[in-house]
Short mmCIF file of C-alpha atoms and ligand atoms in Angstrom, two decimals:
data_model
loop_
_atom_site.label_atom_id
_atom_site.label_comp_id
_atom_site.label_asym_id
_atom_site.label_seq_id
_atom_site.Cartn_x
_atom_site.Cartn_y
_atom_site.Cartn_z
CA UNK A 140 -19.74 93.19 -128.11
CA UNK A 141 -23.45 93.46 -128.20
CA UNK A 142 -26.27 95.35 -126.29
CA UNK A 143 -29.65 95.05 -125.85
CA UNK A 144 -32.14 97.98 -126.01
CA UNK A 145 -35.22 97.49 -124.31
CA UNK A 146 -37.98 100.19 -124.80
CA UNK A 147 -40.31 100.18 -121.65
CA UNK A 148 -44.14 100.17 -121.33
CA UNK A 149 -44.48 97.61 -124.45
CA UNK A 150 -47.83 95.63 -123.36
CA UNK A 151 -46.67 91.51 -123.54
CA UNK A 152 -49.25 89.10 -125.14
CA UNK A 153 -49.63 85.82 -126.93
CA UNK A 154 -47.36 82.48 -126.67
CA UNK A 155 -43.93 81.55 -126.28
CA UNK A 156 -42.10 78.13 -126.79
CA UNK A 157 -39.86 77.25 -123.72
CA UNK A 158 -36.73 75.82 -125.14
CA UNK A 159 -34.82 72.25 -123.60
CA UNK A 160 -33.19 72.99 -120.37
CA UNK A 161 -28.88 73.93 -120.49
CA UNK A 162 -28.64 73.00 -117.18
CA UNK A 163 -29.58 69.58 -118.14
CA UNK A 164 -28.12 69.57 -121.24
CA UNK A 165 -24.24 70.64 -120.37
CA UNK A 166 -23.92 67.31 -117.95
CA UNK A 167 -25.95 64.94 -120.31
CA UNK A 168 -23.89 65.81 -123.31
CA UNK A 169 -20.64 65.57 -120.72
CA UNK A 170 -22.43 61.51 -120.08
CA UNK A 171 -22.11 60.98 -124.02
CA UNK A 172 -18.11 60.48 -123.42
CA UNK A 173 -19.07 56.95 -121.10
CA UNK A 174 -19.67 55.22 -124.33
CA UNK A 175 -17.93 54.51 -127.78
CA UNK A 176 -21.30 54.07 -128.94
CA UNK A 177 -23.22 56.82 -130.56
CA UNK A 178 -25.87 59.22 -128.19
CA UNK A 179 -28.47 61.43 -129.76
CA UNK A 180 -29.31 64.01 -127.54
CA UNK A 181 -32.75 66.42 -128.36
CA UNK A 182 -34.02 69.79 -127.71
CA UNK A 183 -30.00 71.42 -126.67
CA UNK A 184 -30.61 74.87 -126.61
CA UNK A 185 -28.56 76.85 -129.31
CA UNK A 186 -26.19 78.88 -126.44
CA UNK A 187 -22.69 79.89 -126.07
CA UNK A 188 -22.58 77.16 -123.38
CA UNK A 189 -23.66 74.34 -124.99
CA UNK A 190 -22.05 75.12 -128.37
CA UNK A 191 -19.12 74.94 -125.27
CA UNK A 192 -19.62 71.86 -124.26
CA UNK A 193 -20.06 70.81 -128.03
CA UNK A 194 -16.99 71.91 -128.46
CA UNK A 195 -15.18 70.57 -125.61
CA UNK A 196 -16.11 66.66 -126.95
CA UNK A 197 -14.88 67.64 -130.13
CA UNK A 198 -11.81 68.10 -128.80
CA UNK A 199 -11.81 65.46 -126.63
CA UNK A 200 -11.61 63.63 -129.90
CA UNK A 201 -15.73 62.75 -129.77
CA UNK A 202 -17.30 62.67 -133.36
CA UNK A 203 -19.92 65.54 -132.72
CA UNK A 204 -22.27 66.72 -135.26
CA UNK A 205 -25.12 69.39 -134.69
CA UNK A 206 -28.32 69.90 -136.79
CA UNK A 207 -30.32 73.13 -134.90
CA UNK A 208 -31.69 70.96 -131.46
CA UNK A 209 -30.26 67.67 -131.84
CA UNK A 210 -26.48 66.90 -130.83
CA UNK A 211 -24.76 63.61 -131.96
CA UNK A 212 -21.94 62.26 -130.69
CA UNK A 213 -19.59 59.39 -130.79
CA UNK A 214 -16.79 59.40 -128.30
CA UNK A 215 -14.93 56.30 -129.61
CA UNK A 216 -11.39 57.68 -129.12
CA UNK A 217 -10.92 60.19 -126.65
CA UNK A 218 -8.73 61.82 -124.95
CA UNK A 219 -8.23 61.96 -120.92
CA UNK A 220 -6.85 66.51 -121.18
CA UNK A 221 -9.69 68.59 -121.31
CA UNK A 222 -8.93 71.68 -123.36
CA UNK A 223 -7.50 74.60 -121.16
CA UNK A 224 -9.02 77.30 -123.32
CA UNK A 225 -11.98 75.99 -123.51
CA UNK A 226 -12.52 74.88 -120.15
CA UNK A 227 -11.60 78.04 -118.66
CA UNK A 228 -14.70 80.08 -120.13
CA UNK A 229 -17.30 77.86 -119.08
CA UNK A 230 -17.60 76.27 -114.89
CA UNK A 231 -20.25 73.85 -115.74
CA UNK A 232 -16.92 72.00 -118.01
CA UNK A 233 -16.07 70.57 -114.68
CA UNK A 234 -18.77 67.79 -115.46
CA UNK A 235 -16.43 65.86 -117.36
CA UNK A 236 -14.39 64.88 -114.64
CA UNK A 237 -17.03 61.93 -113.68
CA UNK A 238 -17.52 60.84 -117.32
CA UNK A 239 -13.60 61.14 -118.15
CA UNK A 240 -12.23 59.51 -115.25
CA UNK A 241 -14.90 57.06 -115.34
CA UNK A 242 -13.98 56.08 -119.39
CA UNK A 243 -10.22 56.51 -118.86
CA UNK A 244 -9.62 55.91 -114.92
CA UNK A 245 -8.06 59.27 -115.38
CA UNK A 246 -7.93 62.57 -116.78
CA UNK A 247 -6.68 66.60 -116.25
CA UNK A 248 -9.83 69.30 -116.31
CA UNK A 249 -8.60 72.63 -115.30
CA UNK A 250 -9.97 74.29 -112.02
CA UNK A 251 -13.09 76.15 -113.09
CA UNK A 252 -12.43 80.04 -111.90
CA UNK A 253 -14.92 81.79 -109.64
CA UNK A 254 -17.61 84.24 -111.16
CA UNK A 255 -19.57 87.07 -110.32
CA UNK A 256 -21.79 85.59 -108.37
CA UNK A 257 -19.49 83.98 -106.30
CA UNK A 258 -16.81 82.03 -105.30
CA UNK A 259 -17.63 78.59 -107.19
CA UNK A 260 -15.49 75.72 -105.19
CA UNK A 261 -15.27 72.00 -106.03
CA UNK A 262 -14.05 70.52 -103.06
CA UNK A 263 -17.54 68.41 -102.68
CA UNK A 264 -16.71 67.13 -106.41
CA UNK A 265 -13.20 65.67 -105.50
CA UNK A 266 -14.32 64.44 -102.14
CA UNK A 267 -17.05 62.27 -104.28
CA UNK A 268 -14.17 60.88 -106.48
CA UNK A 269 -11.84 60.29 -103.80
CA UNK A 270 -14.83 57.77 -101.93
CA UNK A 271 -14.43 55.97 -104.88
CA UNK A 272 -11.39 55.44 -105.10
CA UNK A 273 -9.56 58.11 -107.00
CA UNK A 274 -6.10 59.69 -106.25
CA UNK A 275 -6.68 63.61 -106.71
CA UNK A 276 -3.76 66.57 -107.05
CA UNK A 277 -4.52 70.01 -107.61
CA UNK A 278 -1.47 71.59 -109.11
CA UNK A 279 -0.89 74.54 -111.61
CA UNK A 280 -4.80 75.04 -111.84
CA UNK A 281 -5.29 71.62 -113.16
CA UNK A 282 -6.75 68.91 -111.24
CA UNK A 283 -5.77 65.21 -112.18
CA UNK A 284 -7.70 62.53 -111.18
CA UNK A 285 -6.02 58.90 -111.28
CA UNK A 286 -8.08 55.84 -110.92
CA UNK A 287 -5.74 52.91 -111.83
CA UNK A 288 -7.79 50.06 -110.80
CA UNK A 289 -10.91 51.73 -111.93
CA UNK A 290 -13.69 53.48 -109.37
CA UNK A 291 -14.67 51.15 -106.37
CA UNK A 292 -18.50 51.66 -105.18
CA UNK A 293 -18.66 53.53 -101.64
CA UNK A 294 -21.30 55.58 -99.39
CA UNK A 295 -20.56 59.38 -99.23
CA UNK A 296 -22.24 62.47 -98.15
CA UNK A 297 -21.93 65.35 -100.84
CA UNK A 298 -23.89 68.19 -98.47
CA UNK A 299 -21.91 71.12 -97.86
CA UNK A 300 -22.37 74.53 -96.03
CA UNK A 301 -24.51 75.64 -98.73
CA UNK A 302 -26.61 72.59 -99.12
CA UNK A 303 -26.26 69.87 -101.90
CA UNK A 304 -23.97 70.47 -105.19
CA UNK A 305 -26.04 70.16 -108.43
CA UNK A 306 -22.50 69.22 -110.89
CA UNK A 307 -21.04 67.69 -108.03
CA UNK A 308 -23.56 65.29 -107.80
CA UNK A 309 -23.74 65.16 -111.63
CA UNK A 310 -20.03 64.22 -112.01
CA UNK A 311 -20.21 61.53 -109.22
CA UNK A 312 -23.32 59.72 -110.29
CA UNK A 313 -21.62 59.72 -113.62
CA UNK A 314 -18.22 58.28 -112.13
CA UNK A 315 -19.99 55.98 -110.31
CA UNK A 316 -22.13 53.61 -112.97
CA UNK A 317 -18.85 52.58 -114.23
CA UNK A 318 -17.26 51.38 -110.82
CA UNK A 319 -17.13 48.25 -108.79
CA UNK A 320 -19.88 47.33 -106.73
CA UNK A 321 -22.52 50.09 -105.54
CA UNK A 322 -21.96 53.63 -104.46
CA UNK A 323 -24.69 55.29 -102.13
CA UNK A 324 -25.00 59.84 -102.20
CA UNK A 325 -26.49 61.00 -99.55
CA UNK A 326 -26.67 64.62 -99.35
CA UNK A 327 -27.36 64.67 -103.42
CA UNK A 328 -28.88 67.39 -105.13
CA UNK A 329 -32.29 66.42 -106.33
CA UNK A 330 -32.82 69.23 -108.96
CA UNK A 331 -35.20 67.77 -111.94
CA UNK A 332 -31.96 68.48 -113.93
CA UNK A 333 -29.76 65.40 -111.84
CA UNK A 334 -32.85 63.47 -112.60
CA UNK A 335 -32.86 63.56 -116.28
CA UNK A 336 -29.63 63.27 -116.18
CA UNK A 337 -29.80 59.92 -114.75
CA UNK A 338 -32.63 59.09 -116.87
CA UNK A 339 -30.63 59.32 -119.70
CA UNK A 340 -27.68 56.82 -117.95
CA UNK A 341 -30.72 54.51 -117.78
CA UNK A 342 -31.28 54.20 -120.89
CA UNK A 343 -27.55 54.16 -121.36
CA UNK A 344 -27.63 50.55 -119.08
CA UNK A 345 -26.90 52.31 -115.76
CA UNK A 346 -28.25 50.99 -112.72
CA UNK A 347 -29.56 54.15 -110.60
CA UNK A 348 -32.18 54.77 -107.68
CA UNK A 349 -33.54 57.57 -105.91
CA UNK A 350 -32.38 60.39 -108.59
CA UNK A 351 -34.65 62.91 -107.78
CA UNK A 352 -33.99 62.30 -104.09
CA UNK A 353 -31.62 63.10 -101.69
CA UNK A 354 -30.29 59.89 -101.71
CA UNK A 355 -29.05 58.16 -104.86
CA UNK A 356 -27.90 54.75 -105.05
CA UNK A 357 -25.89 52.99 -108.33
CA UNK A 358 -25.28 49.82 -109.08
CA UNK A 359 -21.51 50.19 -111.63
CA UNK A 360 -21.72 48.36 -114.71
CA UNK A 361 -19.23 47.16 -117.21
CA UNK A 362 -19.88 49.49 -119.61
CA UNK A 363 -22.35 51.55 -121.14
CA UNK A 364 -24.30 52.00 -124.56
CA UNK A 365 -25.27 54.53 -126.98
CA UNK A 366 -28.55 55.85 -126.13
CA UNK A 367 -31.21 58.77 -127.65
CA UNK A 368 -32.55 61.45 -124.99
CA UNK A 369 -35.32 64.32 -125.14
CA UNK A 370 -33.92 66.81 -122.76
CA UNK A 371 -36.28 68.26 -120.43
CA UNK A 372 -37.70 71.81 -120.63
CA UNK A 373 -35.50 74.41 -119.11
CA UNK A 374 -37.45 75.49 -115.85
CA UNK A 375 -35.56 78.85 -115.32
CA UNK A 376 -36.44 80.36 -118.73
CA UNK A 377 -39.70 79.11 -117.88
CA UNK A 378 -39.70 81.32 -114.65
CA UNK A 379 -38.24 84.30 -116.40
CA UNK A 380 -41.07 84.46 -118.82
CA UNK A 381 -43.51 83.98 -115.80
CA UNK A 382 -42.38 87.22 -114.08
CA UNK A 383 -41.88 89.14 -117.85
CA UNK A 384 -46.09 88.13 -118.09
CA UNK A 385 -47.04 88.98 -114.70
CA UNK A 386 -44.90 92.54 -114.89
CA UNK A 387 -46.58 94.04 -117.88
CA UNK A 388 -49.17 93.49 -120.59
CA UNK A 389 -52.73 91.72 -121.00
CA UNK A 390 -51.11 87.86 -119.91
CA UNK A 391 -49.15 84.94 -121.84
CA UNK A 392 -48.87 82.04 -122.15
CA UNK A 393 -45.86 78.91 -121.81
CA UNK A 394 -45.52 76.19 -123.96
CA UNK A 395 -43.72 72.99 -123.83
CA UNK A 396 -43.17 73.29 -119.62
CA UNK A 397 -43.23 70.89 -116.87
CA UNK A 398 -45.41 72.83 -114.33
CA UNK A 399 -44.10 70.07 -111.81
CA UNK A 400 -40.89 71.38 -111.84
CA UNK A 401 -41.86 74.73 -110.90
CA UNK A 402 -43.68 74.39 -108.30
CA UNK A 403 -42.01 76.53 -105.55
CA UNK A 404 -41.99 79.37 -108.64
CA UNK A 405 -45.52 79.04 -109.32
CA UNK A 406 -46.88 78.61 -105.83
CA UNK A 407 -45.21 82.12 -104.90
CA UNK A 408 -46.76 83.83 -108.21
CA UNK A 409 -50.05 82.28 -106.66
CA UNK A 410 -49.76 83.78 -102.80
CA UNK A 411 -48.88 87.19 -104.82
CA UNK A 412 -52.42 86.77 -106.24
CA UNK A 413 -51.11 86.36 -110.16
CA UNK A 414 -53.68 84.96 -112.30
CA UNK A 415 -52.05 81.77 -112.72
CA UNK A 416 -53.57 78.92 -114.95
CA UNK A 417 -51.71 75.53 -114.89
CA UNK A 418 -52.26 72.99 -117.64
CA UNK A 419 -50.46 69.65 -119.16
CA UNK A 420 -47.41 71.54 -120.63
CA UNK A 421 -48.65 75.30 -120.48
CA UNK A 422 -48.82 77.72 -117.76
CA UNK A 423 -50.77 81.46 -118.59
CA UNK A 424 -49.91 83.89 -116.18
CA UNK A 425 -51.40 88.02 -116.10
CA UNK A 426 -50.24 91.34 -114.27
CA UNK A 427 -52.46 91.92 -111.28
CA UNK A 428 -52.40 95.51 -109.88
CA UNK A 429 -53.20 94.70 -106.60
CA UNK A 430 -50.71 92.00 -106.16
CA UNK A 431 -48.90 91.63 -102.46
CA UNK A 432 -45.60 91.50 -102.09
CA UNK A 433 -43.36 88.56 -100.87
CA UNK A 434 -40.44 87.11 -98.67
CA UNK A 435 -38.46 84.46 -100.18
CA UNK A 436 -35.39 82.30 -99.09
CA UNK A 437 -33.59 80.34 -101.82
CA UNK A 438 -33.28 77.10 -101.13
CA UNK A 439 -31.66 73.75 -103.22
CA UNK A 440 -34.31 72.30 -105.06
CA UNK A 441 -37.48 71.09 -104.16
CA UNK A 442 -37.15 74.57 -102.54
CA UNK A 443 -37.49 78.19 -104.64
CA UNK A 444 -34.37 78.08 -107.01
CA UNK A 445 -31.29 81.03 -106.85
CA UNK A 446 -31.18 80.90 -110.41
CA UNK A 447 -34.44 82.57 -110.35
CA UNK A 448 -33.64 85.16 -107.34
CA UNK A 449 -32.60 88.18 -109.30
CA UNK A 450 -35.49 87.78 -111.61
CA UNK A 451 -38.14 88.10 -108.73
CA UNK A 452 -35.96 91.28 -107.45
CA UNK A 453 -37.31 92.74 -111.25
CA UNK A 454 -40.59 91.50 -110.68
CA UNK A 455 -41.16 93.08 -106.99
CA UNK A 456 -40.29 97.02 -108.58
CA UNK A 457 -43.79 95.84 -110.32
CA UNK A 458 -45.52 94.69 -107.09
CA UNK A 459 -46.78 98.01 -104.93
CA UNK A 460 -45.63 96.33 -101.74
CA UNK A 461 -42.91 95.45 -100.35
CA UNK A 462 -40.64 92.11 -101.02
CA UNK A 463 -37.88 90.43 -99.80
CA UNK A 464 -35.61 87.69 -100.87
CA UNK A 465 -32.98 86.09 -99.06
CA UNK A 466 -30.10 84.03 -101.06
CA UNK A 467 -28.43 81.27 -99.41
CA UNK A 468 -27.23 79.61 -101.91
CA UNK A 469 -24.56 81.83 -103.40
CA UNK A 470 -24.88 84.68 -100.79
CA UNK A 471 -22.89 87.26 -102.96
CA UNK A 472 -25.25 86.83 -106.26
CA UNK A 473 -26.63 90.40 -106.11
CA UNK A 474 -25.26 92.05 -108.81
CA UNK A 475 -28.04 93.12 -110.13
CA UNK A 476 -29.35 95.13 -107.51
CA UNK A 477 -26.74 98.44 -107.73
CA UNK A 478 -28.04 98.25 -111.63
CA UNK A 479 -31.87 98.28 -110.79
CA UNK A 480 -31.21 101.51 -108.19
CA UNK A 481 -29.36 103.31 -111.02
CA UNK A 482 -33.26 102.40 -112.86
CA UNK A 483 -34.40 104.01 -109.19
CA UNK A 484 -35.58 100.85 -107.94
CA UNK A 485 -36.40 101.24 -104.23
CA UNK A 486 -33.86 98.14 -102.50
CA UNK A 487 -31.99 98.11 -99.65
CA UNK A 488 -29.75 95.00 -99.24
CA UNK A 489 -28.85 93.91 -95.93
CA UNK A 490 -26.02 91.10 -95.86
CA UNK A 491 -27.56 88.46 -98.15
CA UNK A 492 -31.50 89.61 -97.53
CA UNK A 493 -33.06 92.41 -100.35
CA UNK A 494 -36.19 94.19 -99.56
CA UNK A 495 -37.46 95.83 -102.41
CA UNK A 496 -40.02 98.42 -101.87
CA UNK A 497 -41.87 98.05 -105.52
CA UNK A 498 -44.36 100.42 -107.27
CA UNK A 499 -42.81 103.41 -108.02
CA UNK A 500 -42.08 103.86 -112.07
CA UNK A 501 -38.46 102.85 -112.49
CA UNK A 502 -36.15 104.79 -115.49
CA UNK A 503 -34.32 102.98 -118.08
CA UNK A 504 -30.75 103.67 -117.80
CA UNK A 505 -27.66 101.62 -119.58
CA UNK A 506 -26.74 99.10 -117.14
CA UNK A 507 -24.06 96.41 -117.54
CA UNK A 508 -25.02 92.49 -117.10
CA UNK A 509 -23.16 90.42 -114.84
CA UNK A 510 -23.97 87.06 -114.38
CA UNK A 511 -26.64 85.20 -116.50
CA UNK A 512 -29.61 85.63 -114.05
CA UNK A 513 -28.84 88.94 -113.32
CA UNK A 514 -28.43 90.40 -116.72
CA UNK A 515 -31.82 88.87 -117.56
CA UNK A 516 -33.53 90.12 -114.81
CA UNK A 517 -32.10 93.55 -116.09
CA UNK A 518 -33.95 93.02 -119.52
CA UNK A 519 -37.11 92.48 -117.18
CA UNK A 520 -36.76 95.83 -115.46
CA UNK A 521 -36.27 97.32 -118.77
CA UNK A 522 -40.08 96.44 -119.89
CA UNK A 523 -41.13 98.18 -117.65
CA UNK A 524 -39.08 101.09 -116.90
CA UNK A 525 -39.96 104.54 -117.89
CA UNK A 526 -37.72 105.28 -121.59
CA UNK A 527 -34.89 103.20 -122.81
CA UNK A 528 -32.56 100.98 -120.88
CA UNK A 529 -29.28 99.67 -122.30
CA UNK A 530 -28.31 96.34 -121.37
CA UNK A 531 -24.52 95.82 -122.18
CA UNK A 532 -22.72 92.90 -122.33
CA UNK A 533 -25.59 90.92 -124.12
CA UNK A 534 -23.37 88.01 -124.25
CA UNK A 535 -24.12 87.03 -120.12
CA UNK A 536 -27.62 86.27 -121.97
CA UNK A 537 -26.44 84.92 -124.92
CA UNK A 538 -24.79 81.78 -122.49
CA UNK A 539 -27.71 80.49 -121.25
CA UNK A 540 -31.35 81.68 -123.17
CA UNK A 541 -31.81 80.87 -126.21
CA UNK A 542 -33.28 83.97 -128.63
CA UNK A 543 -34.31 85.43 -125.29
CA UNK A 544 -34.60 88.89 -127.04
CA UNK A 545 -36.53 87.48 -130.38
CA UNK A 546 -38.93 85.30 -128.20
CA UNK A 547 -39.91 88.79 -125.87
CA UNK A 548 -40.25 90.96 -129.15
CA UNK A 549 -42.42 88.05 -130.62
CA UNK A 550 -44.59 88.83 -127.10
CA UNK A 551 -44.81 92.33 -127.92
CA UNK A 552 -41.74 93.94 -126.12
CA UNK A 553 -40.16 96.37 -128.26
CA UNK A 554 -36.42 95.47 -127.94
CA UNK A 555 -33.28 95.68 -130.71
CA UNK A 556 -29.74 94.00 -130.61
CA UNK A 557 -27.47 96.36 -131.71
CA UNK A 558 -23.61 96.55 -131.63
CA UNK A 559 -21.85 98.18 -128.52
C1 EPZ B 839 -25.59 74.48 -110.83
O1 EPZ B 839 -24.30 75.00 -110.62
C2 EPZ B 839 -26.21 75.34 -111.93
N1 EPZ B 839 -25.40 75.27 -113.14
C3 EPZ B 839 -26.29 76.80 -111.46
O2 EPZ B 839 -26.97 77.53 -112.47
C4 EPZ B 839 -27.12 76.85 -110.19
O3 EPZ B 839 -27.15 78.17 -109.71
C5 EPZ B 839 -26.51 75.93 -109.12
O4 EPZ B 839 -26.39 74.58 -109.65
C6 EPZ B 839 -27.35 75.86 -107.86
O5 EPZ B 839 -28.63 75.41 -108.19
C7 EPZ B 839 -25.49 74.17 -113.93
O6 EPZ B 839 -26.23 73.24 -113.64
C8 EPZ B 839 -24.66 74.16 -115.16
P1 EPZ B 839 -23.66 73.84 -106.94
P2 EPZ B 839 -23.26 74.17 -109.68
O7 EPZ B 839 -22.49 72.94 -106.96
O8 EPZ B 839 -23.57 72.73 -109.74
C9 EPZ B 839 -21.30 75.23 -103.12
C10 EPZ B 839 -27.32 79.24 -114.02
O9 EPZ B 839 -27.62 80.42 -113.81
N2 EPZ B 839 -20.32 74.21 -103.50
O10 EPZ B 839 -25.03 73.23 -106.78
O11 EPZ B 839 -21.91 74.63 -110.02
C11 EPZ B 839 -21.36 76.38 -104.12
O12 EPZ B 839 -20.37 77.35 -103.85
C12 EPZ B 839 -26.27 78.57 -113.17
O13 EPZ B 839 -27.85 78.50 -114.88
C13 EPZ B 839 -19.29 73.88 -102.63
O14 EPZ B 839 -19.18 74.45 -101.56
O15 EPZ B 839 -23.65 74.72 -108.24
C14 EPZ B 839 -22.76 76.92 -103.88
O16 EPZ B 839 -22.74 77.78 -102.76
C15 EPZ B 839 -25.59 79.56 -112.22
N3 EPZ B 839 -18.39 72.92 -103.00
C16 EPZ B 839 -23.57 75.67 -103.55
O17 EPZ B 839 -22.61 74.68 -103.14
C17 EPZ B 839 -18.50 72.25 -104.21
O18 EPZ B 839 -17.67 71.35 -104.46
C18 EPZ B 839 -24.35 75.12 -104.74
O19 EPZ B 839 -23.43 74.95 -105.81
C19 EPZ B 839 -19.56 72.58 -105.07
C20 EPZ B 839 -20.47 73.57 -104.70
#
């Protein structure tokens, strides 16, 4: 296993490249198995959880070949068993339910397990597939979806207690521009990620409205073609490097972004009183010493993102105010908030509400990562803590940024990967 030591106080200047996005990525690559043709998909991040999903389709029985960002694939022949092993050490594998059962009219995915930051159910998945027609068992952790006569077109409503489900709505959208007649989702996640998605169905022959929305309609096809696709720019690393710039150092800068997707992350940076400067596909952002605090609520997309919630917990120990952030999305995805009082942060969490007293210098300390988010938002508090700080378990990062450790040091942060 690997750790990251992060050396605190390095000042953070210049540029950095934001890579494609994963979260748009894992499901698009999943879509490649709704043709025999041949999809070339650009800009896949080089992660453990796309080389996954890579993976997966291989042995699915998909032709796959990889040169650095471009993935292509040919899923001629495939199989309708996804891969236990595999499966099992990656949730976001549950997108090839809609794509498989779609292709095949059936298939066997095994039930994803929870995670750290939460119990991760897929009961809004299944009841999608079952409005179209699909008989579902859950037996032996392996669900098995059976659609004999193929997917019939039907209105549902995927909202649930937490709001709308991002891969749920993936999987169904996916499911649904191969069945008869139309389908309408109401209650769909509108993330930009659902939207590129079906951007690249388009071009694949699907017939979809209103992705983006809360309310997508599709039209099912016959079948679909091979298609190429330019993944979109991953708006969380985006947001990570935003609060790295405004924590410590003389500003940076973003390249290759999509400031309209990052909106609610911006527009909070802003009301802190950030120096903020938006362009094309570039956002600069600089510490500001007399920034205010603020009070957050996470919220499904066009709303302030959880994927970003643990990295604004790092950011407010910079702010010399006090912050809260309320999660409602996964209410238990606080992990990293006993790690950041071991640094001395100042947090008290209350249910699923932190308020985070910021200011004080914070310590380095070794501190284990968790989740993804979380054992990012570690590496932030580690630029600027006082001394060294030990992030173990480097391999939370290693799923979903890509270099995130070569792209800070190329900022100035002075950082090494060493073994544990
Ligand atoms: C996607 O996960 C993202 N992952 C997550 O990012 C992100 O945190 C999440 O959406 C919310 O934005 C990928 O896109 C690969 P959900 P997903 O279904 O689709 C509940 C990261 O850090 N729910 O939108 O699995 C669920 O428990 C990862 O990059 C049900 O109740 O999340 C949660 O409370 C972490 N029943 C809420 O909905 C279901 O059937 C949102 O979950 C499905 C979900």
């Amino acid at each position: 296993m690997e750790k990251l030591i992060v050396h605190g106080g390095a000042a953070l200047k210049g540029r950095v490249n934001i890579s494609g996005s994963k979260n748009s990525s894992l499901p698009i690559l999943a879509a490649t198995l709704l043709t025999k043709d041949t999809c070339t998909i650009r800009r896949v991040p080089d992660l453990s959880d796309t080389n996954y999903m890579v993976r997966i389709l291989g042995e699915l029985g998909a032709e796959v070949e990889r040169a650095s960002g471009v993935v292509v694939v040919k899923a001629e022949k495939i199989k309708s068993v996804a891969p236990y092993d595999l499966v099992r050490k990656m949730r976001a594998s549950i997108c090839v339910l809609g794509p498989l059962t779609g292709r095949l009219k059936k298939c066997v995915v095994s039930l994803p397990g929870g995670c750290v930051i939460g119990d991760r159910p897929v009961d809004l998945h299944l009841k999608g597939l079952e409005a179209l027609g699909a008989v579902i068992t859950v037996d032996g952790g392996d669900i098995s979806v059976n659609a004999k006569k193929g997917f019939k077109g039907g209105p549902m409503n995927l909202m649930g207690k937490h709001g709308s489900t991002v891969l749920g709505t993936d999987n169904v959208m996916m499911a649904a521009t191969l069945a008869k007649g139309t389908t309408i989702i109401e209650g769909a996640a509108a993330e930009p990620e659902v939207e590129d998605l079906a951007n690249f169905l388009i071009k694949m022959g699907a017939k979809i409205e209103g992705a983006g929305t809360n309310r997508i309609t599709i039209e099912g096809v016959k079948e679909l073609h091979g298609a190429e696709h330019t993944v979109i720019p991953d708006r969380i690393e985006a947001g990570t490097f935003l609060c790295a710039g405004a924590m410590i150092g003389e500003g940076i800068t973003l390249k290759r972004v999509m400031p309209e997707h990052m909106k609610s992350i911006t527009d909070v940076l802003k009301k802190c009183g950030f120096p903020i400067e938006i362009g094309k596909d570039s956002i600069s952002i600089a510490p500001n010493p007399l920034a205010k605090g603020f009070d957050l609520t996470t919220l499904c997309y066009p709303g302030f993102p959880t994927d970003m919630q643990a990295q604004f917990c790092a950011l407010a120990c910079a702010i010399s105010d006090v912050s809260t952030i309320t999660e409602t999305i996964f209410p238990q995805r606080f992990m990293h908030i006993a790690e950041m009082k071991r640094m001395g942060a100042n947090i008290d969490l209350q249910s699923a509400t932190a308020r985070i007293r910021g200011g004080q210098r914070i310590k380095g300390a070794p501190v284990m990562a968790s989740d993804l988010r979380a054992s990012a938002a570690l590496v932030l508090a580690g630029l600027i803590a006082e001394g060294r700080t030990d992030v173990n378990r480097l391999y939370h990062i290693d799923r979903g940024y890509e270099h995130l450790d070569d792209k800070l040091a190329g900022l100035g942060a002075q950082l090494e990967r060493v073994k544990e």
